[in-house]
Amino acid sequence: MRPISVSFPAVAAGKCFAIAIAGSALLLPTILDAEAQSRRPLSTSMTCAQAQSMINQRGAVVMSTGQYTFDRYVSNRNFCERGEFLVRANIPTKDKRRCTVQRCDSASPFEFNR
């Protein structure tokens, strides 16, 4: 007598589903960490001293200053690209309407990199 070969596609599909669930469970913390890191600090939720301290500690921070506005603020010239220079900027904070910080700016807004 010949052995009968029976295939169970439902079992194979179940194994694939289980592997997909296990893989998702392993990737979920990475996705959540990336999403949490993509949130920018909001200047209006901290005092001027806290905002300046964060910039000085990190060297450069992309910070939101409002719902649709953000910029990159730096502690010193070392965090600017070649051809950029430091300019003072004022951002709103919890305790001040105009907290002085620094950001990088190019020599000319219409100059193109070649």
Coordinates of N, CA, C and O in Angstrom, one line a residue:
M1 N 0.8 -1.2 0.0 CA 0.0 0.0 0.0 C 0.9 1.3 0.0 O 1.9 1.3 0.7
R2 N 0.4 2.3 -0.7 CA 1.1 3.5 -0.7 C 0.7 4.5 0.4 O -0.5 4.6 0.6
P3 N 1.6 5.2 0.9 CA 1.2 6.2 2.0 C 0.5 7.3 1.3 O 0.8 7.7 0.2
I4 N -0.5 7.8 1.9 CA -1.3 8.9 1.4 C -0.7 10.2 1.9 O -0.5 10.4 3.1
S5 N -0.4 11.1 1.0 CA 0.1 12.4 1.3 C -1.1 13.4 1.4 O -1.8 13.6 0.5
V6 N -1.2 14.0 2.6 CA -2.3 15.0 2.8 C -1.6 16.3 3.1 O -0.8 16.4 4.0
S7 N -2.1 17.4 2.5 CA -1.5 18.7 2.8 C -2.6 19.5 3.6 O -3.8 19.4 3.3
F8 N -2.1 20.2 4.5 CA -3.0 21.0 5.3 C -2.7 22.5 5.2 O -1.9 23.1 5.9
P9 N -3.2 23.2 4.2 CA -2.9 24.6 4.0 C -3.3 25.5 5.1 O -2.7 26.5 5.4
A10 N -4.3 25.1 5.9 CA -4.8 25.9 7.0 C -3.7 25.9 8.1 O -3.4 26.9 8.7
V11 N -3.0 24.7 8.3 CA -2.0 24.6 9.3 C -0.8 25.5 8.9 O -0.2 26.2 9.7
A12 N -0.4 25.4 7.6 CA 0.7 26.2 7.1 C 0.4 27.7 7.2 O 1.2 28.5 7.6
A13 N -0.9 28.1 6.9 CA -1.2 29.5 7.0 C -1.2 29.9 8.5 O -0.8 31.0 8.8
G14 N -1.6 29.0 9.4 CA -1.6 29.3 10.8 C -0.2 29.6 11.3 O 0.1 30.5 12.1
K15 N 0.8 28.8 10.8 CA 2.2 29.0 11.2 C 2.7 30.3 10.7 O 3.4 31.0 11.4
C16 N 2.4 30.7 9.4 CA 2.8 32.0 8.9 C 2.2 33.1 9.7 O 2.9 34.1 10.0
F17 N 0.9 32.9 10.1 CA 0.3 34.0 10.9 C 1.0 34.1 12.2 O 1.2 35.2 12.7
A18 N 1.3 33.0 12.8 CA 2.0 33.0 14.1 C 3.4 33.7 14.0 O 3.8 34.4 14.9
I19 N 4.1 33.4 12.9 CA 5.4 34.0 12.7 C 5.3 35.5 12.5 O 6.0 36.3 13.0
A20 N 4.2 35.9 11.8 CA 4.0 37.3 11.5 C 3.7 38.1 12.8 O 4.2 39.2 13.1
I21 N 2.9 37.4 13.7 CA 2.5 38.0 15.0 C 3.8 38.2 15.8 O 4.0 39.2 16.5
A22 N 4.6 37.1 15.9 CA 5.8 37.1 16.7 C 6.8 38.2 16.2 O 7.4 38.9 17.0
G23 N 6.9 38.3 14.9 CA 7.8 39.4 14.3 C 7.3 40.7 14.6 O 8.0 41.6 14.9
S24 N 5.9 40.9 14.5 CA 5.4 42.2 14.9 C 5.6 42.6 16.3 O 5.9 43.7 16.6
A25 N 5.5 41.6 17.2 CA 5.7 41.9 18.6 C 7.2 42.3 18.9 O 7.5 43.1 19.7
L26 N 8.1 41.7 18.1 CA 9.5 42.1 18.2 C 9.8 43.5 17.7 O 10.6 44.2 18.2
L27 N 9.1 43.9 16.6 CA 9.3 45.2 16.0 C 8.6 46.3 16.6 O 9.0 47.5 16.5
L28 N 7.5 46.1 17.3 CA 6.7 47.1 17.9 C 7.4 48.1 18.8 O 7.3 49.3 18.6
P29 N 8.3 47.6 19.7 CA 9.0 48.6 20.5 C 9.9 49.5 19.7 O 10.1 50.6 20.0
T30 N 10.5 48.9 18.6 CA 11.4 49.8 17.8 C 10.6 50.8 17.1 O 11.0 52.0 17.0
I31 N 9.4 50.5 16.6 CA 8.5 51.4 15.9 C 8.1 52.5 16.9 O 8.1 53.7 16.6
L32 N 7.7 52.1 18.1 CA 7.2 53.1 19.1 C 8.4 54.0 19.5 O 8.2 55.2 19.7
D33 N 9.6 53.5 19.7 CA 10.7 54.3 20.0 C 11.0 55.3 18.9 O 11.3 56.5 19.2
A34 N 10.9 54.9 17.7 CA 11.2 55.8 16.5 C 10.1 56.9 16.5 O 10.4 58.1 16.3
E35 N 8.9 56.5 16.8 CA 7.8 57.5 16.8 C 8.0 58.5 17.9 O 7.8 59.7 17.8
A36 N 8.4 58.0 19.1 CA 8.6 58.9 20.2 C 9.8 59.8 20.0 O 9.7 61.0 20.4
Q37 N 10.8 59.3 19.3 CA 12.0 60.2 19.0 C 11.6 61.2 18.0 O 12.3 62.3 17.9
S38 N 10.6 61.0 17.1 CA 10.3 61.9 16.1 C 9.6 63.2 16.6 O 9.5 64.2 16.0
R39 N 9.1 63.1 17.8 CA 8.4 64.2 18.4 C 9.4 65.3 18.8 O 10.4 65.0 19.5
R40 N 9.2 66.5 18.4 CA 10.1 67.6 18.7 C 9.7 68.2 20.1 O 8.6 68.3 20.4
P41 N 10.7 68.7 20.8 CA 10.4 69.4 22.1 C 9.7 70.7 21.7 O 10.0 71.3 20.7
L42 N 8.7 71.1 22.5 CA 7.9 72.3 22.3 C 8.5 73.4 23.2 O 8.4 73.3 24.4
S43 N 8.9 74.5 22.6 CA 9.5 75.6 23.4 C 8.5 76.2 24.4 O 8.9 76.6 25.5
T44 N 7.2 76.3 24.0 CA 6.3 76.9 24.9 C 5.9 76.0 26.1 O 5.2 76.5 27.0
S45 N 6.4 74.8 26.1 CA 6.1 73.9 27.3 C 7.2 74.0 28.3 O 7.2 73.2 29.3
M46 N 8.3 74.8 28.1 CA 9.4 74.9 29.0 C 9.8 76.3 29.2 O 9.4 77.2 28.4
T47 N 10.5 76.6 30.3 CA 11.0 77.9 30.5 C 12.1 78.2 29.6 O 12.7 77.4 29.0
C48 N 12.5 79.5 29.6 CA 13.6 80.0 28.7 C 14.9 79.3 29.1 O 15.7 78.8 28.3
A49 N 15.1 79.2 30.4 CA 16.4 78.6 30.9 C 16.4 77.1 30.6 O 17.5 76.5 30.2
Q50 N 15.3 76.4 30.6 CA 15.2 75.0 30.2 C 15.5 74.8 28.7 O 16.2 73.9 28.4
A51 N 14.9 75.6 27.9 CA 15.2 75.6 26.5 C 16.6 75.8 26.2 O 17.3 75.1 25.4
Q52 N 17.2 76.9 26.7 CA 18.6 77.2 26.5 C 19.5 76.0 27.0 O 20.5 75.7 26.4
S53 N 19.2 75.4 28.2 CA 20.0 74.3 28.7 C 19.9 73.1 27.8 O 20.9 72.5 27.6
M54 N 18.7 72.8 27.3 CA 18.6 71.7 26.4 C 19.5 71.9 25.1 O 20.2 70.9 24.7
I55 N 19.4 73.1 24.6 CA 20.3 73.3 23.4 C 21.7 73.2 23.7 O 22.5 72.6 23.0
N56 N 22.2 73.8 24.9 CA 23.6 73.7 25.3 C 24.0 72.3 25.6 O 25.1 71.9 25.2
Q57 N 23.2 71.5 26.2 CA 23.5 70.1 26.5 C 23.7 69.2 25.2 O 24.6 68.4 25.1
R58 N 22.7 69.4 24.3 CA 22.7 68.5 23.1 C 23.5 69.1 22.0 O 23.9 68.4 21.0
G59 N 23.8 70.4 22.0 CA 24.6 71.0 20.9 C 23.7 71.5 19.8 O 23.9 72.6 19.4
A60 N 22.7 70.8 19.4 CA 21.8 71.2 18.4 C 20.4 70.5 18.6 O 20.4 69.3 19.0
V61 N 19.4 71.2 18.5 CA 18.0 70.7 18.8 C 17.0 71.2 17.8 O 17.0 72.4 17.5
V62 N 16.3 70.3 17.2 CA 15.2 70.8 16.3 C 14.0 70.9 17.3 O 13.5 70.0 17.9
M63 N 13.5 72.2 17.4 CA 12.5 72.5 18.4 C 11.3 73.1 17.8 O 11.4 74.0 17.0
S64 N 10.1 72.7 18.2 CA 8.9 73.3 17.7 C 8.7 74.6 18.5 O 8.9 74.6 19.7
T65 N 8.2 75.7 17.8 CA 7.9 76.9 18.5 C 6.4 77.2 18.5 O 6.0 78.2 19.0
G66 N 5.7 76.4 17.8 CA 4.3 76.6 17.6 C 3.7 75.3 17.0 O 4.5 74.3 16.7
Q67 N 2.4 75.3 16.7 CA 1.8 74.1 16.1 C 2.4 73.7 14.7 O 2.6 72.6 14.5
Y68 N 2.8 74.7 13.9 CA 3.3 74.4 12.6 C 4.7 75.0 12.3 O 5.1 75.0 11.2
T69 N 5.3 75.4 13.4 CA 6.6 76.1 13.2 C 7.7 75.3 14.0 O 7.5 74.9 15.1
F70 N 8.9 75.2 13.4 CA 10.0 74.6 14.1 C 11.3 75.1 13.4 O 11.3 75.6 12.3
D71 N 12.4 75.0 14.1 CA 13.7 75.3 13.6 C 14.8 74.5 14.3 O 14.5 73.9 15.4
R72 N 16.0 74.6 13.8 CA 17.1 73.9 14.5 C 17.9 75.0 15.2 O 18.4 75.9 14.6
Y73 N 18.1 74.8 16.5 CA 18.8 75.8 17.3 C 20.1 75.1 17.8 O 20.1 73.9 18.1
V74 N 21.1 75.9 17.9 CA 22.5 75.3 18.2 C 23.1 76.1 19.3 O 22.8 77.2 19.6
S75 N 24.1 75.4 20.0 CA 24.8 76.0 21.1 C 26.0 76.9 20.6 O 26.3 77.8 21.3
N76 N 26.6 76.5 19.5 CA 27.7 77.2 19.0 C 28.0 77.0 17.5 O 27.3 76.1 16.9
R77 N 28.9 77.6 16.9 CA 29.2 77.6 15.5 C 29.6 76.2 15.0 O 29.4 75.9 13.8
N78 N 30.1 75.4 15.9 CA 30.5 74.0 15.5 C 29.4 73.2 15.0 O 29.6 72.2 14.3
F79 N 28.2 73.5 15.2 CA 27.0 72.8 14.8 C 26.4 73.3 13.5 O 25.4 72.9 13.1
C80 N 27.1 74.3 12.9 CA 26.6 74.9 11.6 C 27.4 74.2 10.5 O 28.5 73.7 10.7
E81 N 26.8 74.2 9.3 CA 27.4 73.7 8.1 C 28.4 74.7 7.6 O 28.4 75.9 8.0
R82 N 29.3 74.3 6.7 CA 30.2 75.2 6.1 C 29.4 76.2 5.3 O 28.5 75.9 4.6
G83 N 29.8 77.5 5.4 CA 29.1 78.6 4.7 C 28.0 79.2 5.5 O 27.3 80.1 5.1
E84 N 27.7 78.6 6.7 CA 26.6 79.1 7.6 C 27.3 79.9 8.7 O 28.5 79.7 9.0
F85 N 26.5 80.8 9.3 CA 27.0 81.5 10.5 C 25.9 81.6 11.5 O 24.8 81.3 11.2
L86 N 26.3 82.0 12.7 CA 25.3 82.0 13.8 C 24.5 83.3 13.8 O 25.1 84.4 13.5
V87 N 23.2 83.2 14.0 CA 22.4 84.4 14.2 C 21.6 84.2 15.5 O 21.3 83.0 15.8
R88 N 21.2 85.3 16.1 CA 20.4 85.2 17.3 C 18.9 85.0 16.8 O 18.5 85.6 15.8
A89 N 18.2 84.2 17.6 CA 16.8 84.1 17.3 C 16.0 84.2 18.6 O 16.6 83.9 19.7
N90 N 14.8 84.6 18.5 CA 13.9 84.6 19.7 C 12.8 83.6 19.6 O 12.1 83.6 18.5
I91 N 12.6 82.8 20.6 CA 11.5 81.8 20.6 C 10.6 82.0 21.7 O 11.1 82.5 22.8
P92 N 9.4 81.7 21.6 CA 8.4 81.8 22.7 C 8.6 80.7 23.7 O 8.8 79.5 23.3
T93 N 8.6 81.0 25.0 CA 8.7 79.9 26.0 C 7.6 80.1 27.0 O 6.8 81.1 26.9
K94 N 7.5 79.2 28.0 CA 6.5 79.3 29.0 C 6.5 80.6 29.8 O 5.5 81.2 30.2
D95 N 7.8 81.1 30.1 CA 7.9 82.3 30.9 C 8.3 83.6 30.2 O 8.2 84.6 30.8
K96 N 8.7 83.5 28.9 CA 9.1 84.6 28.2 C 8.5 84.6 26.8 O 8.5 83.5 26.1
R97 N 8.1 85.7 26.2 CA 7.6 85.7 24.8 C 8.8 85.7 23.9 O 8.7 85.3 22.7
R98 N 10.0 86.2 24.3 CA 11.2 86.3 23.5 C 12.4 85.7 24.3 O 13.1 86.5 24.9
C99 N 12.7 84.5 24.1 CA 13.8 83.8 24.7 C 14.9 83.8 23.6 O 14.7 83.2 22.6
T100 N 16.1 84.3 23.9 CA 17.1 84.4 22.9 C 17.9 83.1 22.9 O 18.4 82.6 23.9
V101 N 18.0 82.6 21.6 CA 18.8 81.4 21.4 C 19.6 81.6 20.1 O 19.5 82.7 19.5
Q102 N 20.3 80.7 19.6 CA 21.1 80.8 18.3 C 20.6 79.7 17.3 O 20.2 78.7 17.7
R103 N 20.8 80.1 16.1 CA 20.5 79.2 15.0 C 21.5 79.5 13.9 O 22.1 80.5 13.8
C104 N 21.7 78.5 12.9 CA 22.6 78.7 11.8 C 21.8 79.3 10.6 O 20.6 79.0 10.5
D105 N 22.5 80.2 9.9 CA 21.8 80.8 8.7 C 22.9 80.9 7.6 O 24.1 81.0 7.9
S106 N 22.4 80.8 6.4 CA 23.3 80.9 5.2 C 23.6 82.4 4.9 O 22.9 83.3 5.3
A107 N 24.7 82.6 4.2 CA 25.1 84.0 3.9 C 24.1 84.7 3.0 O 23.8 85.8 3.2
S108 N 23.4 84.0 2.1 CA 22.4 84.6 1.3 C 21.3 83.6 1.1 O 21.5 82.4 0.8
P109 N 20.0 84.0 1.3 CA 18.9 83.0 1.1 C 18.7 82.6 -0.3 O 18.1 81.6 -0.6
F110 N 19.4 83.2 -1.3 CA 19.2 82.9 -2.7 C 20.4 82.2 -3.3 O 20.5 82.0 -4.4
E111 N 21.4 81.9 -2.4 CA 22.6 81.3 -2.9 C 22.4 79.8 -2.9 O 22.0 79.2 -2.0
F112 N 22.8 79.2 -4.1 CA 22.6 77.8 -4.3 C 23.9 77.1 -4.1 O 25.0 77.6 -4.5
N113 N 23.9 75.9 -3.5 CA 25.1 75.1 -3.4 C 25.5 74.5 -4.7 O 24.7 74.0 -5.4
R114 N 26.8 74.6 -5.0 CA 27.3 74.1 -6.3 C 28.2 73.0 -6.1 O 28.9 72.9 -5.3

